[in-house]
Amino acid sequence: MIRHILIFSTFLVFSVFCQENPSAACTKALTDCENDLECQNRLAPLMAACSTGTCQPQCRSAVLNVYQNKLGRILLRSDASCIPGRDELRTCNFLPSESTVHCSLGKLACEADLQCNSKFGVFMSECESDAARGACSDKCRQLLKQTTETSVGNVFSNCTCTTRDDQLCLNLKDNLLGVCLKNTFSSSGSATLSPSDNSITDGPAFSDPSSSSTNTTYHFPPNCLIDGPDIYDPSQAAKVPWFDVNLDLPPRQRFQQMAKAYEKEIKDVFDILSYFLTIIPGVNAWEIIGNVTANALDKGMIMNPYKDEVLGIAEVIDVPIGNLVFLNIFYEMSRFCTSIVAQTEDNKDLYHARNLDFGQLFVWDIDAQSWALTDALKKLSVNINFYKNGKLLFKGSTLAGHVGVLTAMKPQKFSLSMNAKVQPDVFNVAKWYMGYYANTDLQFVMYFERWLFENCDTFECAREKIASVNILSGAYFILGGVNPGEGSVIVRNTTAIQFERKLFDGDNDWFLLQTNYDPDKDPLFIDNRRDPGNACMKKMTRKNISRKGIYTVLSSKPTLNKTTVHTVIMSVTKGYFETFIQNCPNPCWAF
Ligand SMILES: *[C@@H]1O[C@H](CO)[C@@H](O)[C@H](O)[C@H]1NC(C)=O
Ligand SMILES: *[C@@H]1O[C@H](CO)[C@@H](O)[C@H](O)[C@H]1NC(C)=O
Ligand SMILES: *[C@@H]1O[C@H](CO)[C@@H](O)[C@H](O)[C@H]1NC(C)=O
Ligand SMILES: *[C@@H]1O[C@H](CO)[C@@H](O)[C@H](O)[C@H]1NC(C)=O
Ligand SMILES: *[C@@H]1O[C@H](CO)[C@@H](O)[C@H](O)[C@H]1NC(C)=O
Ligand SMILES: *[C@@H]1O[C@H](CO)[C@@H](O)[C@H](O)[C@H]1NC(C)=O
């Protein structure tokens, strides 16, 4: 979550403070990139990461990712005057049109150029292994010379690396190019890298979703606990309190009792976010965001009853309304990961479960604090019984201070959880802030989810509404029902269904497991049998579907990890609704 808050807020702060005169070419390239989902998704991290003036690795990865997109390449090759982080890009040699360029970026540029790539390809295949040993034959020197004589290959004669954690670049610069350019022997400094490792993006941070299916990202082997000792302890679910929200009350009063009980915990989350957002010295980003959001609220950009409900909360706990609204909006874009629906063998029961996960902090290397936020959010986990006309209408779980729901169930009717996409539609939310969507029917997903439970009684009704709503940010809806086969993962962009996968579609699957993979890869990735969660479900077997079994799958690493806040287990047919606070004992994935 923080990741998206940071991306977005940096964007916001910059758009408020840094408006100079961008060139027309840059502005056009930026617009083109923003209008392309993939380019936009690559650009958002750059906006956030290239703002510290320190050439940090996250900025580098972001630049390389943008450059690998055609529209992104055009943008970076422009004078970059419309990019908020342009000064940093220049300082760190991340602008491909400048005289000195980062070596990894140079390599990408070369690979994208027919002439350069053909020469460089020959050099690499003939000379790489020798160069790794510090040797360069005359022939190889000649081959490199032919490369640097091409217009694009010229960058290799004078490219640089950044000072922080830049082994792949240094390897290229010193161990490959250096040896053949200078005719001197390099010391075997960065021996940790195999010379054949020509990848240039390091770490999973913003690599393509497709590369997350290769297993370079796992630091520990997956650990499915299905055959292990019993870890399901239903009494632990009692630790997450239940509150009643009476929808017959005036909106202002509905959430006040709960908010009052969580005043301190909500303020703790504010403190942590405010600390994170101290990005630019002397600029109180948290306060600016609060002010900007309060302004949006004044303009009526959040519809009732949600607006009045949030105002009611701000009345009883002493926090700035803008920041409270900000939280309500930005959980929207967070990484709510891993949902499962599974049908029992007799086709009578449906189980639906989810882990709520608040993404890792990628921009600033302070994982420990990112976990501090996860811990703070664990303390906000609550269950709610929503009442209407004196009767229980549905059950849901959320984080105190938020008036939408994340996971909910209407007993004997349907159940729903929502996973955000890996990359939210940040620019869409930015546009919302700027008032583009005033007086439209655009919905926030978490409010919409609650609306569904107030207005639908069947799986089919919910499915139809999910298909037709206009939402601010794309999402995955995981929907379960009471009748055999009622279970779907619905992939939505802001306007339409992109893809739907139902239980028993195609390969007779008795369960669906959805995390946060990218929309254009959906058919492939929902099917991704290599995913450790899928493997663990299969190990449980359909015969053994139970609260205990599903809880065990969701408590197995890496599905369970340092950023997992809680696990909710529901069965719409049996009426179960249990929330468990999770902890991931070491060794445990950071995300
Ligand atoms: C090589 O790099 C230096 C700075 O690193 C720069 O001043 C110089 O202009 C570059 N030379 C060429 C030929 O690009
Ligand atoms: C992935 O990891 C497994 C087990 O560690 C290994 O056998 C396999 O070769 C790896 N696959 C790739 C593509 O690296
Ligand atoms: C936010 O708004 C308050 C009240 O209008 C004002 O006093 C404060 O200076 C604003 N803060 C920033 C950083 O703009
Ligand atoms: C961390 O946990 C979340 C929530 O279960 C999951 O979606 C995500 O894939 C996990 N991370 C890894 C590396 O498996
Ligand atoms: C959403 O997906 C539908 C179906 O794939 C597509 O036609 C539409 O253009 C997409 N909308 C946006 C805003 O990307
Ligand atoms: C399924 O459950 C039964 C009874 O609890 C147990 O004996 C069996 O080992 C389980 N099967 C698997 C594959 O876990």
PDB file of C-alpha atoms in Angstrom, residues 41-257:
ATOM      1  CA  ASN A  41       2.312   1.415 -15.065  1.00  0.00           C
ATOM      2  CA  ARG A  42       6.007   1.552 -15.792  1.00  0.00           C
ATOM      3  CA  LEU A  43       6.113   5.297 -15.425  1.00  0.00           C
ATOM      4  CA  ALA A  44       4.428   5.550 -12.044  1.00  0.00           C
ATOM      5  CA  PRO A  45       7.343   3.992 -10.132  1.00  0.00           C
ATOM      6  CA  LEU A  46       9.760   6.323 -11.883  1.00  0.00           C
ATOM      7  CA  MET A  47       7.760   9.299 -10.730  1.00  0.00           C
ATOM      8  CA  ALA A  48       8.042   8.089  -7.179  1.00  0.00           C
ATOM      9  CA  ALA A  49      11.546   6.706  -7.092  1.00  0.00           C
ATOM     10  CA  CYS A  50      13.481   9.357  -8.993  1.00  0.00           C
ATOM     11  CA  SER A  51      12.854  12.097  -6.520  1.00  0.00           C
ATOM     12  CA  THR A  52      15.524  11.781  -3.888  1.00  0.00           C
ATOM     13  CA  GLY A  53      18.530  13.093  -5.793  1.00  0.00           C
ATOM     14  CA  THR A  54      20.579  10.081  -4.736  1.00  0.00           C
ATOM     15  CA  CYS A  55      20.507   7.800  -7.791  1.00  0.00           C
ATOM     16  CA  GLN A  56      19.006   5.001  -5.794  1.00  0.00           C
ATOM     17  CA  PRO A  57      18.562   1.525  -7.258  1.00  0.00           C
ATOM     18  CA  GLN A  58      14.791   1.825  -7.381  1.00  0.00           C
ATOM     19  CA  CYS A  59      15.064   4.813  -9.685  1.00  0.00           C
ATOM     20  CA  ARG A  60      17.449   2.900 -11.900  1.00  0.00           C
ATOM     21  CA  SER A  61      15.127  -0.100 -12.166  1.00  0.00           C
ATOM     22  CA  ALA A  62      12.237   2.194 -12.906  1.00  0.00           C
ATOM     23  CA  VAL A  63      14.116   3.967 -15.700  1.00  0.00           C
ATOM     24  CA  LEU A  64      15.173   0.692 -17.293  1.00  0.00           C
ATOM     25  CA  ASN A  65      11.604  -0.523 -17.128  1.00  0.00           C
ATOM     26  CA  VAL A  66      10.245   2.596 -18.742  1.00  0.00           C
ATOM     27  CA  TYR A  67      12.903   2.422 -21.409  1.00  0.00           C
ATOM     28  CA  GLN A  68      11.855  -1.092 -22.349  1.00  0.00           C
ATOM     29  CA  ASN A  69       8.471   0.220 -23.386  1.00  0.00           C
ATOM     30  CA  LYS A  70       8.242   1.837 -26.803  1.00  0.00           C
ATOM     31  CA  LEU A  71       6.312   4.888 -25.656  1.00  0.00           C
ATOM     32  CA  GLY A  72       8.469   5.136 -22.555  1.00  0.00           C
ATOM     33  CA  ARG A  73      11.564   5.160 -24.727  1.00  0.00           C
ATOM     34  CA  ILE A  74      10.223   8.090 -26.720  1.00  0.00           C
ATOM     35  CA  LEU A  75       9.530   9.938 -23.503  1.00  0.00           C
ATOM     36  CA  LEU A  76      12.998   9.374 -22.066  1.00  0.00           C
ATOM     37  CA  ARG A  77      14.630  10.364 -25.339  1.00  0.00           C
ATOM     38  CA  SER A  78      12.792  13.681 -25.317  1.00  0.00           C
ATOM     39  CA  ASP A  79      14.317  16.501 -23.321  1.00  0.00           C
ATOM     40  CA  ALA A  80      12.443  15.111 -20.307  1.00  0.00           C
ATOM     41  CA  SER A  81      11.394  18.612 -19.309  1.00  0.00           C
ATOM     42  CA  CYS A  82       7.913  17.407 -18.383  1.00  0.00           C
ATOM     43  CA  ILE A  83       9.084  14.624 -16.058  1.00  0.00           C
ATOM     44  CA  PRO A  84       9.161  15.686 -12.408  1.00  0.00           C
ATOM     45  CA  GLY A  85      12.338  13.708 -11.706  1.00  0.00           C
ATOM     46  CA  ARG A  86      14.264  15.064 -14.688  1.00  0.00           C
ATOM     47  CA  ASP A  87      17.063  16.588 -12.593  1.00  0.00           C
ATOM     48  CA  GLU A  88      17.750  13.286 -10.963  1.00  0.00           C
ATOM     49  CA  LEU A  89      17.567  11.502 -14.306  1.00  0.00           C
ATOM     50  CA  ARG A  90      20.188  13.878 -15.629  1.00  0.00           C
ATOM     51  CA  THR A  91      22.427  13.648 -12.568  1.00  0.00           C
ATOM     52  CA  CYS A  92      22.357   9.861 -12.646  1.00  0.00           C
ATOM     53  CA  ASN A  93      22.941   9.659 -16.418  1.00  0.00           C
ATOM     54  CA  PHE A  94      19.561   8.117 -17.044  1.00  0.00           C
ATOM     55  CA  LEU A  95      18.747  10.289 -20.041  1.00  0.00           C
ATOM     56  CA  PRO A  96      19.652   8.383 -23.206  1.00  0.00           C
ATOM     57  CA  SER A  97      20.181  11.494 -25.295  1.00  0.00           C
ATOM     58  CA  GLU A  98      22.861  13.026 -23.064  1.00  0.00           C
ATOM     59  CA  SER A  99      26.591  12.631 -23.765  1.00  0.00           C
ATOM     60  CA  THR A 100      27.208  10.254 -20.882  1.00  0.00           C
ATOM     61  CA  VAL A 101      24.745   7.445 -20.283  1.00  0.00           C
ATOM     62  CA  HIS A 102      24.356   4.720 -17.678  1.00  0.00           C
ATOM     63  CA  CYS A 103      25.867   1.507 -19.126  1.00  0.00           C
ATOM     64  CA  SER A 104      22.784  -0.652 -18.565  1.00  0.00           C
ATOM     65  CA  LEU A 105      20.635   1.913 -20.301  1.00  0.00           C
ATOM     66  CA  GLY A 106      23.230   2.037 -23.095  1.00  0.00           C
ATOM     67  CA  LYS A 107      22.995  -1.716 -23.436  1.00  0.00           C
ATOM     68  CA  LEU A 108      19.223  -1.530 -23.780  1.00  0.00           C
ATOM     69  CA  ALA A 109      19.563   1.207 -26.361  1.00  0.00           C
ATOM     70  CA  CYS A 110      22.044  -0.897 -28.283  1.00  0.00           C
ATOM     71  CA  GLU A 111      19.815  -3.941 -28.158  1.00  0.00           C
ATOM     72  CA  ALA A 112      16.934  -1.916 -29.553  1.00  0.00           C
ATOM     73  CA  ASP A 113      19.051  -0.772 -32.502  1.00  0.00           C
ATOM     74  CA  LEU A 114      19.546  -3.201 -35.359  1.00  0.00           C
ATOM     75  CA  GLN A 115      23.032  -2.097 -36.290  1.00  0.00           C
ATOM     76  CA  CYS A 116      24.430  -1.809 -32.786  1.00  0.00           C
ATOM     77  CA  ASN A 117      22.805  -5.018 -31.636  1.00  0.00           C
ATOM     78  CA  SER A 118      24.279  -7.110 -34.430  1.00  0.00           C
ATOM     79  CA  LYS A 119      27.836  -5.915 -33.692  1.00  0.00           C
ATOM     80  CA  PHE A 120      27.445  -6.105 -29.946  1.00  0.00           C
ATOM     81  CA  GLY A 121      25.916  -9.561 -30.229  1.00  0.00           C
ATOM     82  CA  VAL A 122      29.007 -10.847 -32.011  1.00  0.00           C
ATOM     83  CA  PHE A 123      31.289  -9.216 -29.462  1.00  0.00           C
ATOM     84  CA  MET A 124      29.390 -10.781 -26.575  1.00  0.00           C
ATOM     85  CA  SER A 125      29.289 -14.270 -27.976  1.00  0.00           C
ATOM     86  CA  GLU A 126      32.966 -14.283 -28.993  1.00  0.00           C
ATOM     87  CA  CYS A 127      34.526 -12.365 -26.160  1.00  0.00           C
ATOM     88  CA  GLU A 128      32.421 -12.573 -23.044  1.00  0.00           C
ATOM     89  CA  SER A 129      34.064 -15.547 -21.410  1.00  0.00           C
ATOM     90  CA  ASP A 130      37.593 -14.305 -22.075  1.00  0.00           C
ATOM     91  CA  ALA A 131      36.773 -10.864 -20.807  1.00  0.00           C
ATOM     92  CA  ALA A 132      35.402 -12.351 -17.621  1.00  0.00           C
ATOM     93  CA  ARG A 133      38.858 -13.786 -17.027  1.00  0.00           C
ATOM     94  CA  GLY A 134      40.343 -10.371 -17.687  1.00  0.00           C
ATOM     95  CA  ALA A 135      41.600 -11.167 -21.172  1.00  0.00           C
ATOM     96  CA  CYS A 136      40.828  -9.446 -24.428  1.00  0.00           C
ATOM     97  CA  SER A 137      42.208 -10.623 -27.757  1.00  0.00           C
ATOM     98  CA  ASP A 138      42.932  -8.270 -30.628  1.00  0.00           C
ATOM     99  CA  LYS A 139      39.979  -9.703 -32.421  1.00  0.00           C
ATOM    100  CA  CYS A 140      37.710  -8.869 -29.516  1.00  0.00           C
ATOM    101  CA  ARG A 141      39.091  -5.377 -29.244  1.00  0.00           C
ATOM    102  CA  GLN A 142      38.263  -4.986 -32.900  1.00  0.00           C
ATOM    103  CA  LEU A 143      34.746  -6.309 -32.438  1.00  0.00           C
ATOM    104  CA  LEU A 144      34.061  -3.871 -29.629  1.00  0.00           C
ATOM    105  CA  LYS A 145      35.461  -1.064 -31.725  1.00  0.00           C
ATOM    106  CA  GLN A 146      32.981  -1.935 -34.465  1.00  0.00           C
ATOM    107  CA  THR A 147      30.225  -1.729 -31.888  1.00  0.00           C
ATOM    108  CA  THR A 148      31.255   1.644 -30.524  1.00  0.00           C
ATOM    109  CA  GLU A 149      31.541   2.984 -34.051  1.00  0.00           C
ATOM    110  CA  THR A 150      27.808   2.592 -34.602  1.00  0.00           C
ATOM    111  CA  SER A 151      25.821   5.657 -33.685  1.00  0.00           C
ATOM    112  CA  VAL A 152      24.068   4.005 -30.760  1.00  0.00           C
ATOM    113  CA  GLY A 153      27.023   1.848 -29.682  1.00  0.00           C
ATOM    114  CA  ASN A 154      29.005   5.007 -29.109  1.00  0.00           C
ATOM    115  CA  VAL A 155      27.592   5.156 -25.588  1.00  0.00           C
ATOM    116  CA  PHE A 156      29.787   2.204 -24.613  1.00  0.00           C
ATOM    117  CA  SER A 157      32.962   4.175 -25.045  1.00  0.00           C
ATOM    118  CA  ASN A 158      32.087   6.444 -22.183  1.00  0.00           C
ATOM    119  CA  CYS A 159      29.268   5.004 -20.075  1.00  0.00           C
ATOM    120  CA  THR A 160      28.952   5.104 -16.300  1.00  0.00           C
ATOM    121  CA  CYS A 161      27.280   3.338 -13.418  1.00  0.00           C
ATOM    122  CA  THR A 162      25.727   4.692 -10.248  1.00  0.00           C
ATOM    123  CA  THR A 163      27.429   4.320  -6.917  1.00  0.00           C
ATOM    124  CA  ARG A 164      24.760   2.253  -5.205  1.00  0.00           C
ATOM    125  CA  ASP A 165      24.304  -1.496  -5.644  1.00  0.00           C
ATOM    126  CA  ASP A 166      24.923  -1.428  -9.328  1.00  0.00           C
ATOM    127  CA  GLN A 167      26.771  -4.729  -9.860  1.00  0.00           C
ATOM    128  CA  LEU A 168      25.218  -5.589 -13.190  1.00  0.00           C
ATOM    129  CA  CYS A 169      26.264  -2.261 -14.605  1.00  0.00           C
ATOM    130  CA  LEU A 170      29.712  -2.422 -13.066  1.00  0.00           C
ATOM    131  CA  ASN A 171      30.136  -5.894 -14.426  1.00  0.00           C
ATOM    132  CA  LEU A 172      29.374  -4.655 -17.903  1.00  0.00           C
ATOM    133  CA  LYS A 173      31.480  -1.549 -17.586  1.00  0.00           C
ATOM    134  CA  ASP A 174      34.577  -2.950 -15.892  1.00  0.00           C
ATOM    135  CA  ASN A 175      34.625  -6.644 -16.640  1.00  0.00           C
ATOM    136  CA  LEU A 176      33.439  -6.584 -20.218  1.00  0.00           C
ATOM    137  CA  LEU A 177      33.841  -3.225 -21.854  1.00  0.00           C
ATOM    138  CA  GLY A 178      36.669  -2.079 -19.610  1.00  0.00           C
ATOM    139  CA  VAL A 179      38.902  -5.010 -20.434  1.00  0.00           C
ATOM    140  CA  CYS A 180      38.569  -4.559 -24.165  1.00  0.00           C
ATOM    141  CA  LEU A 181      38.520  -0.784 -24.235  1.00  0.00           C
ATOM    142  CA  LYS A 182      41.556  -0.133 -22.103  1.00  0.00           C
ATOM    143  CA  ASN A 183      43.698  -3.125 -22.796  1.00  0.00           C
ATOM    144  CA  THR A 184      44.394  -3.392 -19.098  1.00  0.00           C
ATOM    145  CA  PHE A 185      43.464  -6.214 -16.803  1.00  0.00           C
ATOM    146  CA  SER A 186      40.680  -5.467 -14.419  1.00  0.00           C
ATOM    147  CA  SER A 187      40.848  -6.678 -10.882  1.00  0.00           C
ATOM    148  CA  SER A 188      38.267  -9.337 -10.279  1.00  0.00           C
ATOM    149  CA  GLY A 189      36.268  -6.991  -8.120  1.00  0.00           C
ATOM    150  CA  SER A 190      32.672  -7.889  -8.626  1.00  0.00           C
ATOM    151  CA  ALA A 191      33.194 -11.599  -8.736  1.00  0.00           C
ATOM    152  CA  THR A 192      29.787 -12.339  -7.346  1.00  0.00           C
ATOM    153  CA  LEU A 193      28.176 -12.037 -10.725  1.00  0.00           C
ATOM    154  CA  SER A 194      28.506 -14.497 -13.469  1.00  0.00           C
ATOM    155  CA  PRO A 195      29.609 -12.671 -16.608  1.00  0.00           C
ATOM    156  CA  SER A 196      26.860 -14.383 -18.496  1.00  0.00           C
ATOM    157  CA  ASP A 197      24.321 -12.644 -16.336  1.00  0.00           C
ATOM    158  CA  ASN A 198      23.317 -10.034 -18.821  1.00  0.00           C
ATOM    159  CA  SER A 199      20.097  -9.061 -17.188  1.00  0.00           C
ATOM    160  CA  ILE A 200      19.982  -5.436 -16.401  1.00  0.00           C
ATOM    161  CA  THR A 201      17.042  -5.072 -14.117  1.00  0.00           C
ATOM    162  CA  ASP A 202      17.862  -6.303 -10.682  1.00  0.00           C
ATOM    163  CA  GLY A 203      15.317  -7.691  -8.306  1.00  0.00           C
ATOM    164  CA  PRO A 204      11.629  -8.238  -8.757  1.00  0.00           C
ATOM    165  CA  ALA A 205      10.657  -4.692  -7.893  1.00  0.00           C
ATOM    166  CA  PHE A 206       9.316  -3.665 -11.244  1.00  0.00           C
ATOM    167  CA  SER A 207      10.119  -6.392 -13.616  1.00  0.00           C
ATOM    168  CA  ASP A 208       7.397  -7.574 -15.922  1.00  0.00           C
ATOM    169  CA  PRO A 209       4.773  -9.754 -14.346  1.00  0.00           C
ATOM    170  CA  SER A 210       5.895 -12.458 -16.714  1.00  0.00           C
ATOM    171  CA  SER A 211       9.262 -12.612 -15.032  1.00  0.00           C
ATOM    172  CA  SER A 212       7.689 -13.208 -11.655  1.00  0.00           C
ATOM    173  CA  SER A 213       6.877 -16.658 -12.910  1.00  0.00           C
ATOM    174  CA  THR A 214      10.543 -17.526 -13.156  1.00  0.00           C
ATOM    175  CA  ASN A 215      11.836 -18.285  -9.747  1.00  0.00           C
ATOM    176  CA  THR A 216      14.533 -15.753  -9.243  1.00  0.00           C
ATOM    177  CA  THR A 217      12.396 -13.878  -6.761  1.00  0.00           C
ATOM    178  CA  TYR A 218      12.209 -16.493  -4.033  1.00  0.00           C
ATOM    179  CA  HIS A 219      14.744 -16.246  -1.300  1.00  0.00           C
ATOM    180  CA  PHE A 220      13.525 -19.352   0.489  1.00  0.00           C
ATOM    181  CA  PRO A 221      11.801 -22.383  -0.937  1.00  0.00           C
ATOM    182  CA  PRO A 222       8.001 -22.328  -0.667  1.00  0.00           C
ATOM    183  CA  ASN A 223       6.863 -24.096   2.453  1.00  0.00           C
ATOM    184  CA  CYS A 224       3.408 -25.665   2.210  1.00  0.00           C
ATOM    185  CA  LEU A 225       2.292 -26.693   5.682  1.00  0.00           C
ATOM    186  CA  ILE A 226      -0.500 -29.036   4.610  1.00  0.00           C
ATOM    187  CA  ASP A 227       1.162 -32.215   5.856  1.00  0.00           C
ATOM    188  CA  GLY A 228       2.510 -30.585   8.984  1.00  0.00           C
ATOM    189  CA  PRO A 229       1.131 -30.171  12.494  1.00  0.00           C
ATOM    190  CA  ASP A 230      -2.276 -28.581  12.968  1.00  0.00           C
ATOM    191  CA  ILE A 231      -1.909 -24.803  13.071  1.00  0.00           C
ATOM    192  CA  TYR A 232      -5.578 -23.866  12.836  1.00  0.00           C
ATOM    193  CA  ASP A 233      -6.778 -22.580  16.179  1.00  0.00           C
ATOM    194  CA  PRO A 234     -10.309 -21.181  15.904  1.00  0.00           C
ATOM    195  CA  SER A 235      -9.998 -19.442  19.270  1.00  0.00           C
ATOM    196  CA  GLN A 236      -7.471 -17.058  17.682  1.00  0.00           C
ATOM    197  CA  ALA A 237     -10.253 -15.617  15.558  1.00  0.00           C
ATOM    198  CA  ALA A 238     -11.794 -14.208  18.733  1.00  0.00           C
ATOM    199  CA  LYS A 239      -8.933 -11.719  18.921  1.00  0.00           C
ATOM    200  CA  VAL A 240     -10.387  -9.686  16.086  1.00  0.00           C
ATOM    201  CA  PRO A 241     -13.347  -7.801  17.562  1.00  0.00           C
ATOM    202  CA  TRP A 242     -16.822  -7.568  16.104  1.00  0.00           C
ATOM    203  CA  PHE A 243     -18.681  -4.275  15.826  1.00  0.00           C
ATOM    204  CA  ASP A 244     -22.230  -3.522  14.775  1.00  0.00           C
ATOM    205  CA  VAL A 245     -22.902  -0.867  12.183  1.00  0.00           C
ATOM    206  CA  ASN A 246     -26.542   0.088  11.975  1.00  0.00           C
ATOM    207  CA  LEU A 247     -27.391   1.345   8.512  1.00  0.00           C
ATOM    208  CA  ASP A 248     -30.700   2.696   9.815  1.00  0.00           C
ATOM    209  CA  LEU A 249     -28.816   5.385  11.737  1.00  0.00           C
ATOM    210  CA  PRO A 250     -27.955   8.727  10.129  1.00  0.00           C
ATOM    211  CA  PRO A 251     -24.664   8.261   8.233  1.00  0.00           C
ATOM    212  CA  ARG A 252     -22.637  10.483  10.566  1.00  0.00           C
ATOM    213  CA  GLN A 253     -23.328   8.227  13.531  1.00  0.00           C
ATOM    214  CA  ARG A 254     -22.813   4.832  11.940  1.00  0.00           C
ATOM    215  CA  PHE A 255     -19.079   4.416  12.426  1.00  0.00           C
ATOM    216  CA  GLN A 256     -18.502   6.679  15.394  1.00  0.00           C
ATOM    217  CA  GLN A 257     -18.499   4.019  18.088  1.00  0.00           C
TER     218      GLN A 257
END
